[in-house]
Coordinates of C-alpha atoms in Angstrom, one line a residue:
X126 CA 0.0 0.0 0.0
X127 CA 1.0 3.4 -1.1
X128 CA 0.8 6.6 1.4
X129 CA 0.8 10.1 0.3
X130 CA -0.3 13.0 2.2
X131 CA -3.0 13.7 0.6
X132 CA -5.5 12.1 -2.3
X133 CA -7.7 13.8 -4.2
X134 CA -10.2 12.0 -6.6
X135 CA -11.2 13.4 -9.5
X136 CA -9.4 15.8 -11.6
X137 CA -12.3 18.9 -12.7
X138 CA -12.1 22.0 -11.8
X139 CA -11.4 22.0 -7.9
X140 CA -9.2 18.7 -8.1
X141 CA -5.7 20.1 -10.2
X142 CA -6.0 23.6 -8.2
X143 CA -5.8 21.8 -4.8
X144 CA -3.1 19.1 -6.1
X145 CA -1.2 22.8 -7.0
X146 CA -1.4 23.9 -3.9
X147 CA -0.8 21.0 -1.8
X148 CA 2.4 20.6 -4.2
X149 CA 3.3 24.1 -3.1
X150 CA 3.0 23.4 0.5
X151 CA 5.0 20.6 0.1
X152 CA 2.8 17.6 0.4
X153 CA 2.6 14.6 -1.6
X154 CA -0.4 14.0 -3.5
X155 CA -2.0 11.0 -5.6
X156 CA -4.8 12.7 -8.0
X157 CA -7.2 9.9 -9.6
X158 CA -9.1 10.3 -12.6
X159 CA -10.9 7.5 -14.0
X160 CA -11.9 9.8 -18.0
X161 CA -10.5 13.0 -18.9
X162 CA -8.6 15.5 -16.6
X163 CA -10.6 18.6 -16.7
X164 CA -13.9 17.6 -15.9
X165 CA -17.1 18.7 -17.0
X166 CA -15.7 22.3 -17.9
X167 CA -13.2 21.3 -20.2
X168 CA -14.4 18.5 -21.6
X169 CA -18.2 18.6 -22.3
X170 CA -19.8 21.8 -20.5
X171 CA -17.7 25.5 -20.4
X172 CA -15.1 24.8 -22.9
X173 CA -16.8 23.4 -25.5
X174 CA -20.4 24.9 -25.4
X175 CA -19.5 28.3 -24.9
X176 CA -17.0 27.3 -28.1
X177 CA -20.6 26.2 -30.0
X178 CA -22.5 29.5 -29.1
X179 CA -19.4 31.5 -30.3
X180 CA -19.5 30.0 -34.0
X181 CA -23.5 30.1 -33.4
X182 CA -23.5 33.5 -33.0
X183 CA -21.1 34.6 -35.7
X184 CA -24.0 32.6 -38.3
X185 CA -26.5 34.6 -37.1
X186 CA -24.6 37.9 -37.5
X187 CA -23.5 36.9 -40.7
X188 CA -27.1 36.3 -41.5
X189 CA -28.5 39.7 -40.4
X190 CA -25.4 41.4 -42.1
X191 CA -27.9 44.2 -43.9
X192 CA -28.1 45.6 -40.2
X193 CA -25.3 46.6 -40.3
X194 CA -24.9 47.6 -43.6
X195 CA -23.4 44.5 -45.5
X196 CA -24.1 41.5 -47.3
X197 CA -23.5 38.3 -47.7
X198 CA -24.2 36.9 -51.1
X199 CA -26.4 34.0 -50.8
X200 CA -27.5 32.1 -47.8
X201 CA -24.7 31.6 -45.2
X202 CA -22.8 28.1 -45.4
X203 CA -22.9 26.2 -42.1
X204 CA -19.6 23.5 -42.1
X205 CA -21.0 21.6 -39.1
X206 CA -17.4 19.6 -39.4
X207 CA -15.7 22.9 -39.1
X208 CA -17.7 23.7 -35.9
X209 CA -17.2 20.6 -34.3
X210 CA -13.5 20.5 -35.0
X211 CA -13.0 23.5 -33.5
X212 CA -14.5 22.8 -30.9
X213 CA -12.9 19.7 -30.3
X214 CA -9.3 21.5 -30.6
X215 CA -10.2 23.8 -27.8
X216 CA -11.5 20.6 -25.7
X217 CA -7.8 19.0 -26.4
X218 CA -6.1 22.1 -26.0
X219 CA -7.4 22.3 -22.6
X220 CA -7.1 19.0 -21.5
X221 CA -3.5 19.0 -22.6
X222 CA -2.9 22.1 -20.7
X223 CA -3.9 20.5 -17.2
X224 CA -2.3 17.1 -17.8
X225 CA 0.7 19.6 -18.6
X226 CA 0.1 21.5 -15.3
X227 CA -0.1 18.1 -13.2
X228 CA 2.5 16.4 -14.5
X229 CA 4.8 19.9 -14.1
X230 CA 4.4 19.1 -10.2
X231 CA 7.3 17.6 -8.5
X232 CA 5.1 16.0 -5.4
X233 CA 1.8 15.0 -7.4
X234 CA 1.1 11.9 -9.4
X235 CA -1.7 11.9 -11.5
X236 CA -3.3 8.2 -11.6
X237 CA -5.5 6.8 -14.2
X238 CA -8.1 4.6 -13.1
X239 CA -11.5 4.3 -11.3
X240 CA -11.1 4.7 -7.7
X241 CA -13.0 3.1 -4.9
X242 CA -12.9 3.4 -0.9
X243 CA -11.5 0.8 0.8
X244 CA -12.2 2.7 4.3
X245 CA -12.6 5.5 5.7
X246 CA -8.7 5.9 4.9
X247 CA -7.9 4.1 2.3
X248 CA -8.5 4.2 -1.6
X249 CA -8.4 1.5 -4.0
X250 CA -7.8 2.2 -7.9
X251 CA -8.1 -1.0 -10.5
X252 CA -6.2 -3.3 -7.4
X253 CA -3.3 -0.9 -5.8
X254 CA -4.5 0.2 -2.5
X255 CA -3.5 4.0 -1.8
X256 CA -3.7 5.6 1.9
X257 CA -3.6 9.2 3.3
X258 CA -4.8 10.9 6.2
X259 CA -6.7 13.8 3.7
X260 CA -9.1 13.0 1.1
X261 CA -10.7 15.2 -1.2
X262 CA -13.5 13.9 -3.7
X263 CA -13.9 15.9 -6.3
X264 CA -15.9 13.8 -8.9
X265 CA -18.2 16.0 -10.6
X266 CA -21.9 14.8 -12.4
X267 CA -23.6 13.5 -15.1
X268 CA -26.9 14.1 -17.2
X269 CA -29.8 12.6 -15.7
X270 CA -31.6 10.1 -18.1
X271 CA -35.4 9.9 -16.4
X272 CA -37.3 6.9 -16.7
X273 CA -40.0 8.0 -19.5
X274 CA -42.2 5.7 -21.6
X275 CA -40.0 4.6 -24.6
X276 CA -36.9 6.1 -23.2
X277 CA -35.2 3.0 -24.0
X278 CA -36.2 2.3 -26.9
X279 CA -34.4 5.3 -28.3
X280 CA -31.4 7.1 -29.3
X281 CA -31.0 10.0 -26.9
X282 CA -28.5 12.5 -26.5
X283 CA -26.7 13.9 -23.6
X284 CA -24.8 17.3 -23.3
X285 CA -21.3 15.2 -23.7
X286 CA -22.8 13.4 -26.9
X287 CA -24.1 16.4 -28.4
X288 CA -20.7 18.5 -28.0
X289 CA -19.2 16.1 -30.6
X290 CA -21.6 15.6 -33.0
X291 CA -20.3 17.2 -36.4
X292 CA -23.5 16.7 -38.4
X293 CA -26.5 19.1 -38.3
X294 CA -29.7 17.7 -36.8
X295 CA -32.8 17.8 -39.3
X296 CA -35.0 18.3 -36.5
X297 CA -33.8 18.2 -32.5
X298 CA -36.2 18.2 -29.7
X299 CA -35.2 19.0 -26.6
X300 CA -36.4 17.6 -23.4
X301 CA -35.9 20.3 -20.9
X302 CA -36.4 23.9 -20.6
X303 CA -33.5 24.8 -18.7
X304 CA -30.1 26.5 -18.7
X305 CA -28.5 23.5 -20.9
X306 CA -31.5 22.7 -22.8
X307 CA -32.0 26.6 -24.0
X308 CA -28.7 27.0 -25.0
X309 CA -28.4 24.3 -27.0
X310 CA -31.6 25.2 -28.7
X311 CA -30.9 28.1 -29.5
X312 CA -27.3 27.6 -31.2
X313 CA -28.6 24.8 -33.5
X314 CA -31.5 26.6 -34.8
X315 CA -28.7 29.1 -35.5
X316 CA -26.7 26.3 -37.2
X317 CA -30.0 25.7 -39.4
X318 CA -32.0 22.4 -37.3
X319 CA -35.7 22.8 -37.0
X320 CA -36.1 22.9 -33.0
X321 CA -38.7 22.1 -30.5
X322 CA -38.2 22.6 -26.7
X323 CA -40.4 20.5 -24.7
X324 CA -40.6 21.8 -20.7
X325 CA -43.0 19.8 -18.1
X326 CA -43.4 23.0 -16.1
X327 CA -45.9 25.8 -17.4
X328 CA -42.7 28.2 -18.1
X329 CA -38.9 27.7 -18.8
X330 CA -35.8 28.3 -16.1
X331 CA -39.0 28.3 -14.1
X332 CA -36.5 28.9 -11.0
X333 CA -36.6 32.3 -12.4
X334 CA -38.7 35.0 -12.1
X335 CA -42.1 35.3 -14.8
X336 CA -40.5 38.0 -16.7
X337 CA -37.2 36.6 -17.0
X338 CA -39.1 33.5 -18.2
X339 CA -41.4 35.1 -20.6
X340 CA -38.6 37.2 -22.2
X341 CA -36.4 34.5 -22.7
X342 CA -38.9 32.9 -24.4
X343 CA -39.7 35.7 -27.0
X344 CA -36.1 36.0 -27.6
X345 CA -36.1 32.1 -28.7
X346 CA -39.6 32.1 -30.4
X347 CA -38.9 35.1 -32.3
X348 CA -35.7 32.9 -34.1
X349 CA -38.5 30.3 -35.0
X350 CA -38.2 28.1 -32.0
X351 CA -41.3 25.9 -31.3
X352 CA -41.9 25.9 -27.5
X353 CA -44.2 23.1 -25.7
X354 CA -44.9 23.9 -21.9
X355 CA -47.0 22.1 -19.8
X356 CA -45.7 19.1 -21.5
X357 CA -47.3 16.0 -19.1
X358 CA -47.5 13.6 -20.9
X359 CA -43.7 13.0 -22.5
X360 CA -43.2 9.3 -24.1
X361 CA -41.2 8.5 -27.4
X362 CA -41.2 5.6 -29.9
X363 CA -39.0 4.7 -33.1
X364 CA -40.7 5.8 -36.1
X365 CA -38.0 4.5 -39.0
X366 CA -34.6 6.1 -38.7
X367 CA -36.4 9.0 -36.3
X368 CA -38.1 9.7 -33.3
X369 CA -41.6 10.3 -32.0
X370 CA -42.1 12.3 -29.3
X371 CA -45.5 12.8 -27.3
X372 CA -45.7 15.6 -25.7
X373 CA -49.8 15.7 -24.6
X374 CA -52.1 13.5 -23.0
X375 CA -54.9 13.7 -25.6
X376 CA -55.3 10.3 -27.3
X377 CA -55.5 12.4 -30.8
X378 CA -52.5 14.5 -30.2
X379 CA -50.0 14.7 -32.7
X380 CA -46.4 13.5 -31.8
X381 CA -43.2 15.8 -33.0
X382 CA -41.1 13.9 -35.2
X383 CA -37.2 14.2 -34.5
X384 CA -34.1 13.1 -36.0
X385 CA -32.5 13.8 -32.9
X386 CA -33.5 14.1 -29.2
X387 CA -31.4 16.3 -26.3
X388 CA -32.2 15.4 -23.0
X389 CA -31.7 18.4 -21.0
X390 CA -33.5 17.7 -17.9
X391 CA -31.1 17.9 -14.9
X392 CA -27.7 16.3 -13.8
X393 CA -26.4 13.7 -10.8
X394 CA -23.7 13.3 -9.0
X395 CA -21.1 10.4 -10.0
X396 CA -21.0 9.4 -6.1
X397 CA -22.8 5.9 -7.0
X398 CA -19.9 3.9 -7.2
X399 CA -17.2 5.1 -5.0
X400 CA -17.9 3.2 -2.3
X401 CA -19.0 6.0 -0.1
X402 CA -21.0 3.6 2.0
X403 CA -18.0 1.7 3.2
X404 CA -16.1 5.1 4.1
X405 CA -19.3 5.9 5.9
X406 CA -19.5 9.2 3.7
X407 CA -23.1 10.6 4.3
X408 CA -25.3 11.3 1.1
X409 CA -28.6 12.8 0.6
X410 CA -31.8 11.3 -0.9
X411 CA -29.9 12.3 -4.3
X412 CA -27.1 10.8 -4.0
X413 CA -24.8 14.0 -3.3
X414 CA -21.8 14.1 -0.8
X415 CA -23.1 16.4 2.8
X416 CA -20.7 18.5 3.9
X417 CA -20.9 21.4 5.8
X418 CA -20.4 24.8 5.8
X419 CA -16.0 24.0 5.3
X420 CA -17.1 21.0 3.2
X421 CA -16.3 18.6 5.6
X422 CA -18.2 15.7 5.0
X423 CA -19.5 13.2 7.9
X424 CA -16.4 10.9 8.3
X425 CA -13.2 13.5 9.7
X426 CA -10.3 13.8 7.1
X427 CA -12.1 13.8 4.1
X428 CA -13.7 16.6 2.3
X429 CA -16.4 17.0 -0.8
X430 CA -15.7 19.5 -4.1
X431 CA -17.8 20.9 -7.2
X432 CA -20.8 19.4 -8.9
X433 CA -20.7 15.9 -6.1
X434 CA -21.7 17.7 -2.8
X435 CA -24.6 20.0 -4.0
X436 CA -23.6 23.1 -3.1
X437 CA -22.9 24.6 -6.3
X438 CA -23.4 23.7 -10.1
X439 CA -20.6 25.9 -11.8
X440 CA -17.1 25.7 -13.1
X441 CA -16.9 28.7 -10.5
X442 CA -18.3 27.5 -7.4
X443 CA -16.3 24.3 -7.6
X444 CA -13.3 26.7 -8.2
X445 CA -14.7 28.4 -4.9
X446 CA -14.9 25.3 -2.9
X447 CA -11.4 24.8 -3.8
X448 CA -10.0 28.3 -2.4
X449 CA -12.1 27.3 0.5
X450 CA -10.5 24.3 1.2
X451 CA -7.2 25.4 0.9
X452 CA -7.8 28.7 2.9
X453 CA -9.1 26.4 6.1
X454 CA -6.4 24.1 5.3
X455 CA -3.1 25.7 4.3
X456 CA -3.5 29.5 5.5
X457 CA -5.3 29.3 8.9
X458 CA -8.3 30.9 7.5
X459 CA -12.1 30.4 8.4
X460 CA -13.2 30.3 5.1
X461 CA -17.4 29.1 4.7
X462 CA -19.7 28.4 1.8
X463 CA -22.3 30.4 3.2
X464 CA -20.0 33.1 3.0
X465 CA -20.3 32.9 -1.5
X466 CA -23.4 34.9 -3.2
X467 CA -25.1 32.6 -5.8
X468 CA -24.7 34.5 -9.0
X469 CA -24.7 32.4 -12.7
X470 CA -25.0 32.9 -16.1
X471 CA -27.5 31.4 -19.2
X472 CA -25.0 31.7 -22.8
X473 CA -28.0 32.1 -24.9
X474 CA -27.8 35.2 -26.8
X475 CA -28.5 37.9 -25.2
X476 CA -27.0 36.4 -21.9
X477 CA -29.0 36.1 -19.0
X478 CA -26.7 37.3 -15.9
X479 CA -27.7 36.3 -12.4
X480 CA -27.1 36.9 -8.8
X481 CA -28.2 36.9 -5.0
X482 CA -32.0 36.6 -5.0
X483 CA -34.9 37.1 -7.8
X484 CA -38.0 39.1 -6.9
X485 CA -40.2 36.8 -5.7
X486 CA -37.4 35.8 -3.6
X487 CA -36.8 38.6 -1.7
X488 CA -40.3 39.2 -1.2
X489 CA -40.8 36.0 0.9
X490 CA -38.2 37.0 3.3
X491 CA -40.9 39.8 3.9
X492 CA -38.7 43.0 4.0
X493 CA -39.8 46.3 2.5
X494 CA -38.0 46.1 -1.1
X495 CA -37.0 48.8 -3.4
X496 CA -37.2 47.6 -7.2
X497 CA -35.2 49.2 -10.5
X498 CA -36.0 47.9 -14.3
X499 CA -34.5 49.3 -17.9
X500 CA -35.0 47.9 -20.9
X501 CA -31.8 47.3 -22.5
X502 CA -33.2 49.4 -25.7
X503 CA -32.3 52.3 -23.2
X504 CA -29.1 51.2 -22.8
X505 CA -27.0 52.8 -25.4
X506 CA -24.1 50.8 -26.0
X507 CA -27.1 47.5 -26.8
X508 CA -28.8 50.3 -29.5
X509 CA -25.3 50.9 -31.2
X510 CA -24.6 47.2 -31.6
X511 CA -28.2 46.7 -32.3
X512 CA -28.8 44.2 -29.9
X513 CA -31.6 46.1 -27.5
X514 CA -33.4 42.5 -26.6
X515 CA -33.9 42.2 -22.7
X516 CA -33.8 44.3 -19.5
X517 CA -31.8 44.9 -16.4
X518 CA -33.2 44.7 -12.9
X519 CA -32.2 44.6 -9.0
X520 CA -34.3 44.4 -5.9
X521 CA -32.8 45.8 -2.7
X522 CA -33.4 46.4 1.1
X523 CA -35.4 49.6 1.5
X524 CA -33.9 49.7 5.5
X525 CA -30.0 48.4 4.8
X526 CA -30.2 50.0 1.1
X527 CA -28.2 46.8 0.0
X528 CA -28.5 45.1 -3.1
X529 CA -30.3 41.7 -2.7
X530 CA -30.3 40.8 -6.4
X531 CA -30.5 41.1 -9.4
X532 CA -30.4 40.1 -13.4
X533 CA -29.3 41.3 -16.9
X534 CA -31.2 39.8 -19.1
X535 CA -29.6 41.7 -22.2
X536 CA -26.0 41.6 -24.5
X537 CA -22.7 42.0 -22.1
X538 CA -25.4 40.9 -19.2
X539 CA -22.8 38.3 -18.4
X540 CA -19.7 40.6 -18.0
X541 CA -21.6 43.7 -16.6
X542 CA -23.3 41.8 -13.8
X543 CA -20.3 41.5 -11.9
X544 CA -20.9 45.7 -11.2
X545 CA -23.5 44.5 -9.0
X546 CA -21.8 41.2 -8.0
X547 CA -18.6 43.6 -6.4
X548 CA -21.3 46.0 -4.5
X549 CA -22.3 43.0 -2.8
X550 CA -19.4 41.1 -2.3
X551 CA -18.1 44.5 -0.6
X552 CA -21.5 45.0 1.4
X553 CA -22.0 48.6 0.2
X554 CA -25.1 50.8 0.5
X555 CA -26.7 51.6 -3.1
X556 CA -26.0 55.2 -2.4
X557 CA -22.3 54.3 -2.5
X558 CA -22.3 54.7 -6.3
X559 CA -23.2 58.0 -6.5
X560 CA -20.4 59.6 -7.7
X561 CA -19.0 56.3 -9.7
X562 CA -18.6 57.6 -13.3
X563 CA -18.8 54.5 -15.8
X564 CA -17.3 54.1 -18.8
X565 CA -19.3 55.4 -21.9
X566 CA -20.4 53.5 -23.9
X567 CA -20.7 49.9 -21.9
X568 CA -23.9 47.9 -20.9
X569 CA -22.2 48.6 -17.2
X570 CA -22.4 52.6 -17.8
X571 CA -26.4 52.1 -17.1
X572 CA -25.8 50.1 -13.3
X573 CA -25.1 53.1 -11.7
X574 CA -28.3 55.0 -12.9
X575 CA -30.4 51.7 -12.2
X576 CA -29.2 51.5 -8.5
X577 CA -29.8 55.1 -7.5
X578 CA -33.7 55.0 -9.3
X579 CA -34.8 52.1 -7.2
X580 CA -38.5 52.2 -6.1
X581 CA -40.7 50.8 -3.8
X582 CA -43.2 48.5 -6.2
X583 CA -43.7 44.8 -7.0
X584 CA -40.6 44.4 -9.7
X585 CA -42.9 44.2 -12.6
X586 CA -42.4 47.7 -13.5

């Protein structure tokens, strides 16, 4: 049996950062990884998707061209091989560069295989037992596949096959009406597919509030996306080389014919077959890792990271826990989880930017709330890029006058969000911005103004 000082399973986004600092410090460290270093991000979420909406959004430029005064003569050519292939170097490229970064540390050994606990202290991978008195588990998730009539009967697709396909779909349903589902949906019908979302709920991202919802929606119907809501009745069958999908009860309801189906309808954690249960590693009803507020988990010397423990769902939350781990660890900090604001972005086009509560949020924790809405046509810098889709709100504390939240729903939502994100990581009062003077012209030029107009009202304004 092996000993090192510390082991950390799984290489995404937390695991390589911790193995670097761990290196630093001095300590030896085993990293397992069973598929590819990088994780999710790198491999088949960040990386990759946000590679997809980049070439989808240069189509649709190209394709409204006369708005900005040029043409393009004849209908724009979409090399679906092209766009996977670059996509696919930028996957490799970053892969590479953190097997490079690993393997540049002199006291960390990366080590393929699937590992298993043995105990509480001790980790089997493929056979060779490994032992140290710190272990981190950093394994990331996976699409959930539901168990719906027909489901397997069918070719589906997850977001890690749909990444790598390098042909266009004639017609893609998605199942899902959520932040991978839309985005998907969206850059395809910009690639040229026929698409149809198909949500169980009565709106999409319906953890959102209604207007977000309903705009987001407008934005995708008015590119000629077919929307299906209050889908209950969901069920598929083989119809020749395609698919059927039943989206309604109704015995004479029509089914929507796909070549190819996306199911977009949540993730899990890869905690299933680690042998958690021997370790005596507590998990939830869902299979993910508890931990508390240090991401401890319930057995002493071993911690939980990223997508596996539920307390985040983002390349930069599972970055978080990392700098959280070490802090407590390595720098005699007292470093919490409770301590991060929740803030997120949906890579449709326009973005939709997120963070700290939504209005109907804040208004069950029954303060007296000040609200502040612009439609991004009033933003200048969105009219002179012709991009005025969207608005930009935030709800604050009429007694503290701090932010609570708020959203961009709008282009640069993604980037200028983090104006608001900094007021409330510092815990400044609204009026604190009075004298800030923006840069002219950005989409963040317009927080400023938004901040100081807040209202008493319902947030519909």
């Amino acid at each position: 049996m092996r000993s090192f000082d510390a082991i950390i399973i799984g290489a995404g986004q937390a695991g390589p950062a911790l193995a670097g600092r761990l290196n630093d410090a001095g300590l030896s460290v085993a990293i397992i990884e069973r598929h590819h270093v990088g994780g999710t991000c790198v491999n088949t979420g960040c990386r990759p998707t946000k590679t997809l909406v980049a070439s989808a959004y240069a189509i649709h430029t190209a394709r409204r061209g006369a708005d900005y005064g040029f043409s393009v003569a004849g209908p724009v050519d979409v090399d679906m091989k092209a766009v996977a292939d670059r996509a696919d170097r930028i996957i490799r490229d970053g892969r590479a560069g953190n097997e490079s970064w690993l393997f540049g540390m002199a006291n960390v050994e990366l080590i393929r295989g699937h590992a298993r606990f043995e105990s509480s202290g001790v980790v089997t991978v493929d056979g060779e037992r490994l032992t140290a008195p710190r272990i981190f588990i950093n394994v990331g998730g996976r699409a959930v596949v539901p168990e719906m009539p027909g489901a397997d009967q069918v070719p589906l697709l997850t977001n890690t096959d749909i990444v790598a396909l390098d042909a266009l779909p004639r017609h893609l349903v998605v199942i899902g009406g959520s932040y991978i589902g839309l985005e998907f949906a969206q850059m395809y019908r910009r690639f040229g597919a026929e698409i149809t979302i198909v949500e169980r709920m009565d709106r999409l991202i319906a953890r959102e509030d209604p207007d977000v919802s309903d705009a987001v929606r407008q934005i995708l119907e008015a590119e000629g996306i077919t929307i299906r809501t209050g889908a209950d009745c969901i069920s598929f069958a083989r119809s020749g080389a395609d698919v059927e999908v039943r989206v309604d009860c109704a015995e004479d309801a029509q089914p929507v014919v796909a070549s190819h189906v996306l199911m977009a309808v949540g993730r899990r954690p890869n905690t299933d077959d680690l042998g958690l249960e021997v370790a005596g590693v507590a998990v939830d009803a869902r299979g993910y890792i508890t931990v508390d507020d240090r991401l401890e988990t319930s057995v002493p010397g071993i911690w939980a990271l990223g997508d596996c423990n539920g307390r985040g769902a983002f390349t930069h939350t599972a970055y978080n826990d990392f700098e959280i781990v070490a802090a407590n660890l390595l720098d005699g900090e007292d470093r919490r989880v409770s301590q991060r604001l929740p803030g997120y972005a949906l890579y449709i086009d326009p973005p939709l930017a997120r963070v700290g509560m939504t209005d109907a949020e804040a208004a069950r924790t029954g303060r007296r709330l000040l609200h502040s809405k612009r439609p991004m046509s009033r933003v200048g810098r969105a009219v002179e890029k012709g991009e005025t889709q969207g608005f930009m709100k935030v709800v604050a504390d009429a007694e503290t006058r701090r932010i609570l939240g708020a959203a961009i729903l709008g282009t640069s939502g993604d980037e200028a969000i983090h104006g608001v994100l900094d007021m409330m990581n510092a815990d400044q009062p609204i009026e604190q911005l009075r004298w800030a003077v923006p840069i002219h012209p950005t989409v963040s030029e317009l927080i400023p103004t938004l901040l100081l107009d807040l209202q008493p009202g319902n947030g519909e304004a």
